[in-house]
């Protein structure tokens, strides 16, 4: 999913949507660009699980 990620060996950055959709709300207080970001995140995590990769939280 190259349009949604920027992989770098041991790091993956989830890209935010390219637009904020004019702050359109899909439900009260829920903006469309947030929904699109969550969809990208879900797709990335689903693919990571499918290929059995291990994900750790960010290093402190």
N, CA and C of each residue as an Amber inpcrd file, in Angstrom:
protein
   180
   0.8280000  -1.1780000   0.0000000   0.0000000   0.0000000   0.0000000
   0.8780000   1.2490000   0.0000000   1.6160000   1.4820000  -1.0370000
   2.5530000   2.6080000  -1.0510000   1.8860000   3.9710000  -0.9330000
   0.6100000   4.0970000  -1.3070000  -0.0620000   5.3880000  -1.1790000
  -0.3920000   5.7080000   0.2730000  -0.3620000   4.6990000   1.1510000
  -0.7560000   4.9020000   2.5450000   0.4000000   4.7770000   3.5240000
   1.5610000   4.3310000   3.0700000   2.6860000   4.1420000   3.9820000
   3.9770000   4.6760000   3.3900000   4.9440000   4.8550000   4.2650000
   6.3090000   5.1790000   3.8590000   7.2330000   4.2470000   4.6380000
   7.3970000   3.0030000   4.1630000   8.2240000   2.0520000   4.9100000
   9.7040000   2.4180000   4.8760000  10.3930000   2.1520000   5.9700000
  11.8390000   2.3650000   6.0410000  12.4170000   1.3050000   6.9580000
  12.8970000   0.2160000   6.3970000  13.4830000  -0.9180000   7.1080000
  12.7080000  -1.3090000   8.3570000  12.9080000  -0.5960000   9.4440000
  12.2310000  -0.9700000  10.6850000  11.2440000   0.1090000  11.1250000
  10.7360000   0.8740000  10.1770000   9.8470000   1.9740000  10.5250000
   8.7960000   2.1380000   9.4330000   7.5620000   2.3660000   9.8280000
   6.4870000   2.6210000   8.8730000   5.7320000   3.8550000   9.3440000
   5.6370000   4.8390000   8.4920000   4.8510000   6.0380000   8.7940000
   3.5370000   5.9470000   8.0310000   2.4330000   6.0640000   8.7440000
   1.1240000   6.0400000   8.1060000   0.8410000   7.4500000   7.5910000
   0.5920000   7.5550000   6.3050000   0.3480000   8.8690000   5.6990000
  -1.0550000   9.3690000   6.0270000  -1.1380000  10.6660000   6.2450000
  -2.4630000  11.2470000   6.4600000  -3.0910000  11.5080000   5.0950000
  -4.4080000  11.6610000   5.0520000  -5.0540000  11.9750000   3.7760000
  -4.4850000  13.2590000   3.1780000  -4.4900000  13.3540000   1.8610000
  -3.9260000  14.5180000   1.1780000  -4.8120000  15.7540000   1.3030000
  -6.0350000  15.5810000   1.7240000  -6.9630000  16.6960000   1.8740000
  -7.7230000  16.5540000   3.1890000  -8.3080000  17.6370000   3.6410000
  -9.1550000  17.5800000   4.8400000 -10.6290000  17.5660000   4.4560000
 -10.9140000  17.4000000   3.1630000 -12.2870000  17.2980000   2.6680000
 -13.1540000  18.4500000   3.1660000 -12.5990000  19.6330000   3.2170000
 -13.3180000  20.8400000   3.6710000 -13.9330000  20.6440000   5.0570000
 -13.2730000  19.8450000   5.8740000 -13.7500000  19.5370000   7.2320000
 -15.1510000  18.9310000   7.2500000 -15.4910000  18.2180000   6.1850000
 -16.7920000  17.5500000   6.0890000 -16.9610000  16.5680000   7.2480000
 -18.1340000  16.5760000   7.8570000 -18.4330000  15.6330000   8.9410000
 -19.2020000  14.4500000   8.3750000 -18.7840000  13.2320000   8.7490000
 -19.5240000  12.0380000   8.3350000 -20.5460000  11.6620000   9.3930000
 -20.2730000  12.0700000  10.6090000 -21.1780000  11.9450000  11.7500000
 -20.9040000  13.1620000  12.6170000 -21.7920000  13.4800000  13.5330000
 -21.5130000  14.6400000  14.3910000 -20.1450000  14.5110000  15.0700000
 -19.3130000  15.5450000  14.9110000 -17.9890000  15.6470000  15.5220000
 -16.9740000  14.6370000  14.9780000 -17.2630000  13.9990000  13.8530000
 -16.3290000  13.0510000  13.2350000 -16.0660000  13.4930000  11.7990000
 -14.8820000  13.9940000  11.5660000 -14.5160000  14.5390000  10.2560000
 -14.0880000  13.4260000   9.2970000 -14.3630000  13.6470000   8.0220000
 -14.0730000  12.6310000   7.0000000 -12.5850000  12.3020000   6.9290000
 -11.6990000  13.2950000   7.0770000 -10.2690000  12.9960000   6.9570000
  -9.7990000  12.0790000   8.0800000 -10.4410000  12.1280000   9.2440000
 -10.1080000  11.2080000  10.3370000 -10.5350000   9.7880000   9.9630000
 -11.7190000   9.6590000   9.3850000 -12.2030000   8.3440000   8.9410000
 -11.2570000   7.7660000   7.8910000 -10.8020000   8.5880000   6.9520000
  -9.8800000   8.1180000   5.9200000  -8.5450000   7.6850000   6.5300000
  -8.0660000   8.4270000   7.5120000  -6.8170000   8.0570000   8.1840000
  -6.9780000   6.7140000   8.9020000  -8.1010000   6.5290000   9.5750000
  -8.3550000   5.2640000  10.2790000  -8.4280000   4.1090000   9.2840000
  -9.0210000   4.3360000   8.1250000  -9.0620000   3.2920000   7.0850000
  -7.6460000   2.9180000   6.6460000  -6.7900000   3.9220000   6.4250000
  -5.3970000   3.6450000   6.0470000  -4.6890000   2.8570000   7.1380000
  -4.8660000   3.2720000   8.3730000  -4.2440000   2.5860000   9.5040000
  -4.7150000   1.1400000   9.5870000  -6.0130000   0.9260000   9.4330000
  -6.5610000  -0.4300000   9.4800000  -5.9840000  -1.2980000   8.3670000
  -5.8700000  -0.7450000   7.1760000  -5.3240000  -1.5090000   6.0520000
  -3.8630000  -1.8900000   6.2990000  -3.0940000  -0.9590000   6.8220000
  -1.6830000  -1.2360000   7.1150000  -1.5630000  -2.3040000   8.1950000
  -2.3010000  -2.1560000   9.2860000  -2.2180000  -3.1310000  10.3750000
  -2.7110000  -4.5070000   9.9420000  -3.7460000  -4.5470000   9.1150000
  -4.2480000  -5.8230000   8.5950000  -3.1800000  -6.5230000   7.7620000
  -2.5010000  -5.7690000   6.9080000  -1.4410000  -6.3670000   6.0880000
  -0.2510000  -6.8060000   6.9280000   0.0920000  -6.0430000   7.9560000
   1.1790000  -6.4570000   8.8450000   0.8290000  -7.7640000   9.5520000
  -0.4150000  -7.8760000   9.9790000  -0.8550000  -9.1080000  10.6400000
  -0.8390000 -10.2770000   9.6520000  -1.2790000 -10.0180000   8.4340000
  -1.3350000 -11.0720000   7.4110000   0.0420000 -11.6610000   7.1340000
   1.0730000 -10.8420000   7.1250000   2.4240000 -11.3310000   6.8610000
   3.1850000 -11.6530000   8.1510000   2.4700000 -11.6060000   9.2680000
   2.9830000 -12.0050000  10.5820000   4.1800000 -11.1780000  11.0540000
   4.1250000  -9.8790000  10.8170000   5.1640000  -8.9920000  11.3400000
   4.8480000  -8.6190000  12.7800000   5.8680000  -8.3360000  13.5290000
   5.7050000  -7.9020000  14.9080000   5.8520000  -6.3880000  14.9640000
   4.9470000  -5.7450000  15.6850000   4.9710000  -4.2900000  15.8070000
   5.1560000  -3.9310000  17.2740000   6.1130000  -3.0670000  17.5250000
   6.3490000  -2.5700000  18.8770000   5.9980000  -1.1010000  18.9250000
   5.6410000  -0.6380000  20.0970000   5.3350000   0.7860000  20.2290000
   6.6020000   1.5940000  20.0320000   6.4260000   2.8650000  19.8250000
   7.5560000   3.7510000  19.5720000   8.5530000   3.6970000  20.7200000
   9.8310000   3.7150000  20.3810000  10.8830000   3.7210000  21.3980000
  10.8830000   5.0550000  22.1200000  11.1030000   4.9930000  23.4060000
  11.1380000   6.2380000  24.1910000  12.5320000   6.7880000  24.2730000
